[in-house]
Amino acid sequence: MLETINLSKTFKEKKAVDEIDIYLDDGESVGLLGPNGAGKSTTISMISSLLKPTSGDVKLNGKSTIKDPSEIRKVLGVVPQEIALYEELSAYENLHFFGKIYKVKKGFLENRIQEVLDMVGLKDRQNELVKTFSGGMKRRVNIAAALLHHPKVLILDEPTVGIDPQSRNHILETVRKLNEDHGTTILYTSHYMEEVEQLCDRVYIMDHGKVVASGSKDELLSILSSEDTIQVQLSKSSDNLLEAIKAMKPVRRVDETSDGIRIISKKDSSILNNLVHAAEKEGIQITHFQLEVPSLEDVFLHLTGKSLRD
Amino acid sequence: MGSFLKKDLLVFWRDRKEVLLALFLPIVIIVVLNLAFSGLFDNDAESVNMNVGIVDENEHSTELEQFKLRLQEMDILEVEKEALINQASAIKPSELIVEFFNDPKLKEWIPYEKVSEAEAIKLVEEGDLDAIIKIPEGFTYDVLSSLLLEEDSSTPISILAAEQSMELNTLQNVVNDFIDTLNLQFALGSTVGADLEEPVLPQGGREVVEGVETFNISQYFTIAMSTLFALFIAQTVAMKTVTEKRERVFNRILLTNSNPLEYLMGKTLATFFLSMIQMLVTFAVTQLFLDVFPGKSLAFWVGVIVIIAAFALTVSGLSALFTSITLILNDSNAASGIFTMIVMSFGVLGGSFFPLQGLPVVFQKIGEWIPNGLTQTVLIKWIQLTSVQDLIVPIIILIVFFMACLVIAVTIFPRRGRV
């Protein structure tokens, strides 16, 4: 098991990570969500031993990794947000170099390179220079380089940013296979909620350097169990009506959407009646009304006040 | 470490711009400089070649008689008169000039013919003559008055030409040197009472020492440019670290549990091989196409390779130091600026831009302790057939420089969490 205990990092009196406790059980797939600047990358850097924490600890199977990071490095694969490859080298040359310095045994390295290239679907392009690859292909090599030494834990920091749908699907499928078929423990950060929903058993939500919520998808959704999300389409838009809805007692938040308004309200049976009356008063017709099941995106919005892609 | 070395060499080789800069630019510069400066520095006979006409309007016997007559009229002792007349009879100024130009060595590059003034002017206009040396009427009388009676000279030799040129300057210098030598020797001769000796021919300002070969400007450019560009390789390889940091490849390397010093040594060795290749290619190509070191023996080339290897080692030490500094500094522009300043200072003080001899003595001494300056000095000495023993101390100094750089680089190489 990999865990952090009161892990903190301060840069020039600014707390980037503030006493967070997260854990990853063997074979688990865990999502780490948070808006930009929440402290996700700093957390990953500390877990992977690239950055020394200001305080707190990172433990691998109960043993601290701060003083001696060699053990965690043996079992950890990190896929950074950046394309951490030599653009002037081919995919094969990159993997050969990293395999060598990961000290993959000579007899096994060749097979392992072919295995990981096969896993990311680039076996037939292995001799081409990385700089000639598309963004998606580069990201796939980026993942392959982290898999060469058979890591037990794989940390992926937004591995699908800015790539085509085909590469994205390929990456998601690779991560899923690694977790389900090979038992690799996954820590996955992303801006795409659907990826985390699709891949992860549990989720941590970070904001301002702290973990603001954690648990399985259902546990997180239960945070919003006392609220309803209502999507309403109107015959025409009206500022007066918007103000009237905001003034209603159970309503917590009203957002304009491309095709109407979105209302987050405490569970209250009178809300529908009040809404119809307010619309009639303004001479506006409600053309569509839908009570939405809350999603993780709603939970995220509820907890951080920001959309995940802000 | 082999993986790091292979990676660094491959990354460098695939960067076509760097390869062009490192391997071809020094060669191109050497060729251009050779073409531009060969006329200025070449001291072979072919570089100055003038056809000169000597117009002698001097009437020696008449003027000598006039001088004797004047002596007779002077209020001095008879004994002195007799001595001066004897001396005057022995001096034939215009003949001395003609004899001077008759010297076979001088005739090779300044052939002359005796002509009348009108004929000379016509020949200059037609381009058959480059200049006229005119010995004016009254020259003998004037020279005798100047030498024996210490009167001011009022009838100088004149040199005429259609246009000003470097060759004309050379001719003026040759004639002036001759007159100066003549005056000096007469003064010495009259003091000690010796006979007038034939003046020494000027050698074009160049000292020729028997048994020692001189080095030429092409050789200087080859040595200076190759050492300077080798220094740039130290900077180029170190600055690749900036890219590795920026693109997080360096972090990925750290995560592999490999010893960070392997990374540093990879850069050091790569620089050694690259600067070695760069210098050898420069020497080989310039030798092949420009014949910069004509007729040199195998032993000479072995010596050159040894000196180059020692210098490449110091460049690799410098690269190690630059790499560590790059990792410490967060500002890559600052790092690049510092390295450029160091390399350029080495270039200036080490004599890569102009020969050390042109600098004040203090700078010359400093330059001889700077790796490229030291290497340049050793290579120049080696061209001049110095002994193998003379190479030992400079090579030891270069190795010590390498060791010092490497020790500092390892000491300041950042520990985990500081990069």
Short mmCIF file of N, CA, C and O in Angstrom, two decimals, chain B residues 331-382:
data_model
loop_
_atom_site.label_atom_id
_atom_site.label_comp_id
_atom_site.label_asym_id
_atom_site.label_seq_id
_atom_site.Cartn_x
_atom_site.Cartn_y
_atom_site.Cartn_z
N ASP B 331 17.46 29.99 -13.98
CA ASP B 331 17.30 30.82 -15.16
C ASP B 331 18.25 30.34 -16.27
O ASP B 331 19.46 30.54 -16.20
N SER B 332 17.67 29.71 -17.29
CA SER B 332 18.51 29.15 -18.36
C SER B 332 19.19 30.26 -19.17
O SER B 332 20.29 30.07 -19.70
N ASN B 333 18.51 31.42 -19.28
CA ASN B 333 19.13 32.53 -20.03
C ASN B 333 20.38 33.03 -19.32
O ASN B 333 21.39 33.36 -19.96
N ALA B 334 20.31 33.07 -17.98
CA ALA B 334 21.47 33.50 -17.20
C ALA B 334 22.61 32.52 -17.42
O ALA B 334 23.76 32.92 -17.63
N ALA B 335 22.27 31.22 -17.38
CA ALA B 335 23.30 30.19 -17.59
C ALA B 335 23.95 30.35 -18.96
O ALA B 335 25.18 30.37 -19.08
N SER B 336 23.11 30.52 -19.97
CA SER B 336 23.62 30.66 -21.33
C SER B 336 24.53 31.90 -21.43
O SER B 336 25.60 31.84 -22.06
N GLY B 337 24.09 32.99 -20.80
CA GLY B 337 24.88 34.22 -20.81
C GLY B 337 26.24 34.03 -20.15
O GLY B 337 27.27 34.47 -20.69
N ILE B 338 26.24 33.37 -19.01
CA ILE B 338 27.50 33.13 -18.28
C ILE B 338 28.45 32.30 -19.14
O ILE B 338 29.63 32.61 -19.27
N PHE B 339 27.91 31.24 -19.75
CA PHE B 339 28.77 30.35 -20.54
C PHE B 339 29.35 31.08 -21.76
O PHE B 339 30.52 30.92 -22.09
N THR B 340 28.48 31.87 -22.41
CA THR B 340 28.96 32.60 -23.58
C THR B 340 30.08 33.56 -23.18
O THR B 340 31.10 33.66 -23.87
N MET B 341 29.88 34.20 -22.01
CA MET B 341 30.90 35.15 -21.54
C MET B 341 32.23 34.41 -21.27
O MET B 341 33.30 34.88 -21.66
N ILE B 342 32.13 33.25 -20.62
CA ILE B 342 33.34 32.47 -20.31
C ILE B 342 34.04 32.06 -21.61
O ILE B 342 35.25 32.24 -21.78
N VAL B 343 33.26 31.51 -22.54
CA VAL B 343 33.85 31.01 -23.79
C VAL B 343 34.49 32.16 -24.57
O VAL B 343 35.61 32.05 -25.08
N MET B 344 33.78 33.30 -24.63
CA MET B 344 34.32 34.44 -25.39
C MET B 344 35.59 34.99 -24.72
O MET B 344 36.55 35.36 -25.40
N SER B 345 35.58 35.03 -23.37
CA SER B 345 36.77 35.49 -22.66
C SER B 345 37.94 34.57 -22.94
O SER B 345 39.07 35.02 -23.17
N PHE B 346 37.68 33.27 -22.89
CA PHE B 346 38.72 32.29 -23.23
C PHE B 346 39.21 32.54 -24.65
O PHE B 346 40.41 32.45 -24.93
N GLY B 347 38.26 32.81 -25.55
CA GLY B 347 38.60 33.04 -26.95
C GLY B 347 39.55 34.22 -27.10
O GLY B 347 40.56 34.14 -27.79
N VAL B 348 39.21 35.32 -26.42
CA VAL B 348 40.03 36.55 -26.54
C VAL B 348 41.38 36.35 -25.87
O VAL B 348 42.44 36.53 -26.48
N LEU B 349 41.32 35.92 -24.59
CA LEU B 349 42.58 35.79 -23.83
C LEU B 349 43.44 34.64 -24.33
O LEU B 349 44.66 34.65 -24.17
N GLY B 350 42.79 33.64 -24.90
CA GLY B 350 43.55 32.49 -25.40
C GLY B 350 44.08 32.70 -26.80
O GLY B 350 44.70 31.80 -27.37
N GLY B 351 43.79 33.85 -27.39
CA GLY B 351 44.34 34.16 -28.71
C GLY B 351 43.62 33.50 -29.86
O GLY B 351 44.20 33.29 -30.92
N SER B 352 42.32 33.19 -29.67
CA SER B 352 41.59 32.56 -30.77
C SER B 352 41.09 33.56 -31.79
O SER B 352 40.78 33.21 -32.92
N PHE B 353 40.98 34.82 -31.37
CA PHE B 353 40.49 35.84 -32.30
C PHE B 353 41.66 36.58 -32.98
O PHE B 353 41.54 37.02 -34.11
N PHE B 354 42.73 36.77 -32.24
CA PHE B 354 43.94 37.37 -32.81
C PHE B 354 45.13 36.84 -32.01
O PHE B 354 44.96 36.44 -30.85
N PRO B 355 46.32 36.80 -32.61
CA PRO B 355 47.45 36.18 -31.92
C PRO B 355 47.76 36.86 -30.58
O PRO B 355 47.59 38.07 -30.44
N LEU B 356 48.16 36.03 -29.61
CA LEU B 356 48.48 36.54 -28.27
C LEU B 356 49.56 37.61 -28.30
O LEU B 356 49.60 38.49 -27.45
N GLN B 357 50.42 37.55 -29.33
CA GLN B 357 51.53 38.51 -29.42
C GLN B 357 51.04 39.94 -29.54
O GLN B 357 51.76 40.88 -29.26
N GLY B 358 49.78 40.10 -29.98
CA GLY B 358 49.23 41.44 -30.13
C GLY B 358 48.74 42.03 -28.82
O GLY B 358 48.33 43.18 -28.77
N LEU B 359 48.75 41.23 -27.74
CA LEU B 359 48.22 41.70 -26.45
C LEU B 359 49.35 42.14 -25.52
O LEU B 359 50.49 41.74 -25.70
N PRO B 360 49.02 42.96 -24.48
CA PRO B 360 50.04 43.30 -23.48
C PRO B 360 50.59 42.03 -22.82
O PRO B 360 49.89 41.01 -22.76
N VAL B 361 51.80 42.14 -22.28
CA VAL B 361 52.50 40.97 -21.74
C VAL B 361 51.67 40.25 -20.65
O VAL B 361 51.61 39.02 -20.61
N VAL B 362 50.99 41.06 -19.81
CA VAL B 362 50.18 40.46 -18.73
C VAL B 362 49.14 39.53 -19.31
O VAL B 362 48.96 38.39 -18.86
N PHE B 363 48.43 40.02 -20.34
CA PHE B 363 47.39 39.20 -20.96
C PHE B 363 47.99 37.99 -21.67
O PHE B 363 47.40 36.92 -21.71
N GLN B 364 49.18 38.20 -22.24
CA GLN B 364 49.85 37.06 -22.90
C GLN B 364 50.11 35.95 -21.89
O GLN B 364 49.90 34.77 -22.16
N LYS B 365 50.55 36.35 -20.68
CA LYS B 365 50.86 35.36 -19.64
C LYS B 365 49.59 34.65 -19.20
O LYS B 365 49.56 33.44 -19.03
N ILE B 366 48.51 35.45 -19.02
CA ILE B 366 47.23 34.85 -18.62
C ILE B 366 46.77 33.88 -19.72
O ILE B 366 46.36 32.76 -19.46
N GLY B 367 46.87 34.35 -20.96
CA GLY B 367 46.44 33.55 -22.11
C GLY B 367 47.13 32.21 -22.19
O GLY B 367 46.52 31.21 -22.59
N GLU B 368 48.39 32.18 -21.78
CA GLU B 368 49.13 30.93 -21.86
C GLU B 368 48.68 29.92 -20.82
O GLU B 368 49.04 28.75 -20.89
N TRP B 369 47.89 30.39 -19.82
CA TRP B 369 47.36 29.47 -18.81
C TRP B 369 45.91 29.07 -19.09
O TRP B 369 45.36 28.22 -18.41
N ILE B 370 45.32 29.69 -20.08
CA ILE B 370 43.95 29.34 -20.45
C ILE B 370 44.03 28.16 -21.43
O ILE B 370 44.88 28.16 -22.32
N PRO B 371 43.15 27.15 -21.26
CA PRO B 371 43.31 25.92 -22.05
C PRO B 371 43.51 26.13 -23.54
O PRO B 371 44.43 25.56 -24.12
N ASN B 372 42.66 26.96 -24.16
CA ASN B 372 42.81 27.13 -25.61
C ASN B 372 44.09 27.90 -25.94
O ASN B 372 44.75 27.61 -26.95
N GLY B 373 44.48 28.86 -25.07
CA GLY B 373 45.72 29.60 -25.29
C GLY B 373 46.91 28.68 -25.17
O GLY B 373 47.84 28.71 -26.00
N LEU B 374 46.88 27.85 -24.13
CA LEU B 374 47.97 26.90 -23.90
C LEU B 374 48.07 25.91 -25.07
O LEU B 374 49.16 25.64 -25.59
N THR B 375 46.91 25.40 -25.47
CA THR B 375 46.88 24.43 -26.57
C THR B 375 47.42 25.07 -27.85
O THR B 375 48.21 24.46 -28.59
N GLN B 376 47.00 26.31 -28.08
CA GLN B 376 47.46 27.03 -29.26
C GLN B 376 48.99 27.19 -29.25
O GLN B 376 49.66 26.93 -30.24
N THR B 377 49.51 27.59 -28.08
CA THR B 377 50.96 27.78 -27.95
C THR B 377 51.69 26.47 -28.20
O THR B 377 52.69 26.43 -28.93
N VAL B 378 51.17 25.40 -27.60
CA VAL B 378 51.83 24.09 -27.74
C VAL B 378 51.80 23.63 -29.19
O VAL B 378 52.80 23.13 -29.71
N LEU B 379 50.64 23.81 -29.83
CA LEU B 379 50.54 23.36 -31.23
C LEU B 379 51.49 24.17 -32.13
O LEU B 379 52.12 23.61 -33.03
N ILE B 380 51.59 25.46 -31.86
CA ILE B 380 52.49 26.30 -32.67
C ILE B 380 53.94 25.87 -32.47
O ILE B 380 54.72 25.76 -33.41
N LYS B 381 54.27 25.59 -31.19
CA LYS B 381 55.63 25.10 -30.91
C LYS B 381 55.87 23.78 -31.62
O LYS B 381 56.96 23.51 -32.12
N TRP B 382 54.84 22.94 -31.60
CA TRP B 382 54.95 21.61 -32.21
C TRP B 382 55.18 21.72 -33.72
O TRP B 382 55.94 20.95 -34.31
#
